[in-house]
Amino acid sequence: MEAKDSKATVSVKPNQSRVKLNLTQLLVLFLLLCFSISLFIIYSVRKTEVTTTVASSVPTLQPCVQKQPKTDLDHWIKSPSELLHNMSDEELLWTASFAPKLTNYPFTRVPKIAFMFLTKGPLPLAPLWERFFQGHEDLYSIYVHSLPSYKPTFSPTSVFYGRQVPSKVAEWGQMSMCDAERRLLANALLDISNERFVLVSESCIPLYNFTIIYNYITNSKYSFMGAFDDPSSVGRGRYNYNMLPQVELSQWRKGSQWFEVNRNLAIVIVSDTTYYPKFEEFCRPACYVDEHYFPTLLTIQAPDLIANRSLTWVDWSRGGPHPATFGKSDITEEFMVNLLQNHDCVYNGEPSSVCYLFARKFSPGSLEPLIPLATKFLGY
């Protein structure tokens, strides 16, 4: 029995060893598996964190698309859709004074006429102008400078809707009037397509249809700024010798406030810092600066580029410091005929009977008779 028991004991031990070995191997494999899974999880988490960090630090495509116009040509040539801005006059004039050195445009440019309305508030003759502009949307732009307190009420379908520029008070005969005109020019210069610039008032009307006026202005070799040497007390008599040496008496000129200039001369006007201080300080009533500053400036800076006449007709026959104002009773067929006839001038070096393209001053009451007569006599 003892022998049998001894054999039995010896025969069992190898099996127990193999069992223990298998358990050890399984434990090792399990630990290796757990370790591998742990490494995989740690690696995955870190990779996800890195990817998230990189993704968050790299700009998305949307901001890039939004910033693209800053370097795209459209940024420079597209007409501003919104005229209101927060620029000061100093910032506005500085921005408007930029001009390309290359004369050939790298895009198809259709020259536009900027119609600049200098007004105290409403535009009572707007219905007449609406008819004038109709159908020529790509050939003009509109800018309105009024008292800053005035809130326009044009409908969204009107050509005047949203065309008011940031404005300040402009007083007759004061430098603030010239400031308003320079402000209009500067805002209009921000549109690279504007090539000619016409200053009109709320009492002005066009004397011809849009096509005639557009061709007359854009085909002219000269800009229309009246600038003549008036030896009388209301001409040379307004000169102040404190303007020397920048402005000499022989350069002193007088002219109509209502002008038309091309783009190059508009830039000359808005970028002037030499003559402006002299006029601001030494041309005060009874020196009415709006009659002298621009005519004298362009006579000095570009005398060969101005036609020395205005495109706006007025009637001084009634006397007084202001031209005649025409009311409802004045607007007759005979009046319209006389308005368009008996004019002689020079256009591009040749005699012409078409001398005035606009006329003033027309009261709000004149609109009613003007509407039917405009079709017959004015062509719109």
Short mmCIF file of N, CA, C and O in Angstrom, two decimals, residues 114 116 141 143 165 183-194 197 263:
data_model
loop_
_atom_site.label_atom_id
_atom_site.label_comp_id
_atom_site.label_asym_id
_atom_site.label_seq_id
_atom_site.Cartn_x
_atom_site.Cartn_y
_atom_site.Cartn_z
N ALA A 114 -21.36 111.47 -61.53
CA ALA A 114 -21.85 111.59 -60.15
C ALA A 114 -22.65 112.88 -60.03
O ALA A 114 -22.11 113.98 -60.21
N MET A 116 -24.30 115.34 -57.64
CA MET A 116 -24.14 115.69 -56.24
C MET A 116 -25.14 116.78 -55.87
O MET A 116 -25.03 117.92 -56.33
N SER A 141 -24.45 108.00 -60.69
CA SER A 141 -24.58 107.74 -59.26
C SER A 141 -25.05 109.04 -58.61
O SER A 141 -24.85 110.13 -59.14
N TYR A 143 -25.51 111.46 -54.97
CA TYR A 143 -25.05 111.76 -53.62
C TYR A 143 -25.81 112.99 -53.13
O TYR A 143 -25.92 113.98 -53.86
N VAL A 165 -25.15 111.29 -47.85
CA VAL A 165 -23.81 111.12 -47.30
C VAL A 165 -23.76 111.75 -45.90
O VAL A 165 -24.59 112.60 -45.57
N ARG A 183 -16.90 117.54 -49.41
CA ARG A 183 -17.40 116.30 -48.82
C ARG A 183 -18.15 115.47 -49.86
O ARG A 183 -18.02 114.24 -49.91
N LEU A 184 -18.95 116.14 -50.66
CA LEU A 184 -19.65 115.44 -51.74
C LEU A 184 -18.67 114.85 -52.74
O LEU A 184 -18.81 113.69 -53.15
N LEU A 185 -17.70 115.64 -53.16
CA LEU A 185 -16.70 115.14 -54.11
C LEU A 185 -15.95 113.95 -53.54
O LEU A 185 -15.72 112.95 -54.24
N ALA A 186 -15.56 114.02 -52.28
CA ALA A 186 -14.78 112.94 -51.67
C ALA A 186 -15.59 111.65 -51.61
O ALA A 186 -15.07 110.57 -51.91
N ASN A 187 -16.85 111.74 -51.22
CA ASN A 187 -17.69 110.54 -51.18
C ASN A 187 -17.88 109.96 -52.57
O ASN A 187 -17.86 108.74 -52.75
N ALA A 188 -18.05 110.82 -53.56
CA ALA A 188 -18.23 110.34 -54.93
C ALA A 188 -16.95 109.73 -55.49
O ALA A 188 -17.00 108.79 -56.30
N LEU A 189 -15.79 110.23 -55.06
CA LEU A 189 -14.52 109.68 -55.54
C LEU A 189 -14.28 108.26 -55.04
O LEU A 189 -13.45 107.53 -55.62
N LEU A 190 -14.95 107.84 -53.99
CA LEU A 190 -14.77 106.48 -53.48
C LEU A 190 -15.27 105.43 -54.46
O LEU A 190 -14.90 104.26 -54.35
N ASP A 191 -16.09 105.84 -55.41
CA ASP A 191 -16.53 104.95 -56.48
C ASP A 191 -15.62 105.18 -57.68
O ASP A 191 -15.66 106.22 -58.32
N ILE A 192 -14.79 104.18 -57.99
CA ILE A 192 -13.79 104.33 -59.05
C ILE A 192 -14.42 104.53 -60.42
O ILE A 192 -13.78 105.05 -61.35
N SER A 193 -15.71 104.18 -60.59
CA SER A 193 -16.37 104.34 -61.88
C SER A 193 -16.81 105.77 -62.14
O SER A 193 -17.10 106.13 -63.29
N ASN A 194 -16.90 106.58 -61.11
CA ASN A 194 -17.30 107.98 -61.31
C ASN A 194 -16.18 108.75 -61.98
O ASN A 194 -15.08 108.85 -61.44
N PHE A 197 -18.21 114.85 -62.28
CA PHE A 197 -18.87 115.20 -61.03
C PHE A 197 -19.62 116.52 -61.21
O PHE A 197 -19.00 117.55 -61.50
N ARG A 263 -12.49 113.64 -62.94
CA ARG A 263 -11.94 112.96 -61.76
C ARG A 263 -10.62 113.57 -61.31
O ARG A 263 -10.39 113.74 -60.11
#
